[in-house]
Amino acid sequence: MTRLLVFVLAALLALPVSAMSMVRIKDIASLQGVRDNQLVGYGLVIGLKGSGDTLRNSPFTEQSLQSMLDSLGVNVRDARLRTRNVAAVVVTAEMPSFIGQGSTIDVSVSSLGDATSLAGGTLIATPLLGADGQIYAVAQGPVAVSGFSELGQAESLTQGIPTVGRVPNGGLIERGLPAKFSQIPNLVLELSNPDFRTAVRIADAINQFTRERYGIKVAKERDYRTVVLTPPQNISVTRFIAEIEAIRVTPDQIAKVVIDERTGTVVIGKDVQISTVAITHGNLTVRISEAPEVSQPSPFSLNGQTVVVPRTYVDAQESGGQLAVVGGTDLPTLVRGLNRIGLRPTGIIAILQAIKTAGALQAELVVQ
């Protein structure tokens, strides 16, 4: 795995600087105020093949089914329902900005009770509410489930998550958002990864473009997160934003090392530096094995009993331990130094944590 990491880094470092570091503004910043809105609702999925909620264990499903049938003119208030083809679900969706009435969106459906699968079910009309409690969409349609669950008398087989599904284009927008794109009071670009230098570079790149095209400066950095724009008078805001988003800049970032101890993943940023240090790392392996023996009593003994005598064998082996000097001013030198020790990812994680403790890692260490 360590060699694979070196090969990938070598391939990336062989790319031209312009191809590797120049990115579009639309990929690292977004227009402030232009965002999706989350919707949520409660509904029922019907038509399941005996994999729905147990009404005795999920009373809210029975109450919802009774209310639905009552609204359709069927009185079942005094009846004891025992159906297993209905499941209570929570429906979620994201409503894009500036979407109009009559448009459709995808919705996600998640089981709320003890249903085992939503495969083959159909979501009936479910109102979707926003954070203000208003209904913005209605969801309905067949539920697409990628997972499955099959049960037998002595064995069961489950793949994926059969209690979660999607309804493609199942949400119909009934009310659009009151805000319009042309009514945004201020055009402000917000960086995804805030950085002072990146904000300045974005403002300089935009001003260079607008000076050549419109003869004026339109951008000014406000802080390390936002850049304020003043669009020209002779162009629409939509066309102006489209031109700005296509400009390419080189984003800056702080030196950072990210470690995931659960999976053994190590990600080292381009600007990470390690002061010259000497490192040794040894792997200690302890093997414990049990080999119990049976002890028989002596022949013709009166009170003799057969007993099991425990036998434990402990073996300890330590490998590695070579001393190596690691230190570099750039990423290739650092990777070559770590690779020269010949460690596994777990060993590299332990070494990086020790280097940070020693004060030789000139970067932020993030442990997940």
Coordinates of N, CA and C in Angstrom, one line a residue, residues 43-46 48 51-53 61 85-89 111-113 115 117-118:
G43 N -45.4 9.9 5.7 CA -46.3 9.3 4.8 C -46.4 7.8 5.0
L44 N -47.1 7.1 4.1 CA -47.3 5.7 4.1 C -46.8 5.1 2.7
V45 N -46.2 4.0 2.8 CA -45.9 3.2 1.6 C -46.8 2.0 1.6
I46 N -47.5 1.7 0.5 CA -48.4 0.6 0.5 C -48.0 -0.3 -0.6
L48 N -46.7 -3.4 -0.2 CA -45.6 -4.3 0.2 C -46.0 -5.8 0.2
S51 N -44.0 -7.4 3.9 CA -42.8 -6.9 4.6 C -43.0 -5.5 5.3
G52 N -44.2 -5.2 5.5 CA -44.5 -3.9 6.1 C -44.5 -3.9 7.6
D53 N -45.0 -2.8 8.2 CA -44.9 -2.7 9.7 C -45.9 -3.7 10.3
T61 N -48.5 3.6 12.7 CA -48.8 3.1 11.3 C -50.3 2.8 11.2
N85 N -48.9 -5.0 4.6 CA -48.4 -4.5 3.4 C -48.3 -2.9 3.4
V86 N -48.3 -2.4 4.6 CA -48.2 -0.9 4.8 C -47.0 -0.6 5.7
A87 N -46.3 0.5 5.4 CA -45.2 0.9 6.2 C -45.2 2.4 6.4
A88 N -45.0 2.9 7.6 CA -44.8 4.3 7.9 C -43.4 4.7 7.5
V89 N -43.3 5.9 6.8 CA -42.0 6.3 6.3 C -41.8 7.8 6.6
S111 N -37.9 4.0 6.2 CA -38.8 3.3 7.1 C -38.8 3.8 8.5
L112 N -39.9 4.0 9.1 CA -40.0 4.5 10.5 C -40.4 3.4 11.5
G113 N -41.0 2.3 11.1 CA -41.4 1.3 11.9 C -40.5 0.0 11.8
A115 N -40.8 -2.4 9.5 CA -40.8 -3.0 8.2 C -39.5 -3.6 7.8
S117 N -38.7 -4.5 4.5 CA -38.3 -4.0 3.2 C -39.4 -3.2 2.6
L118 N -38.9 -2.2 1.8 CA -39.9 -1.3 1.1 C -39.9 -1.6 -0.4

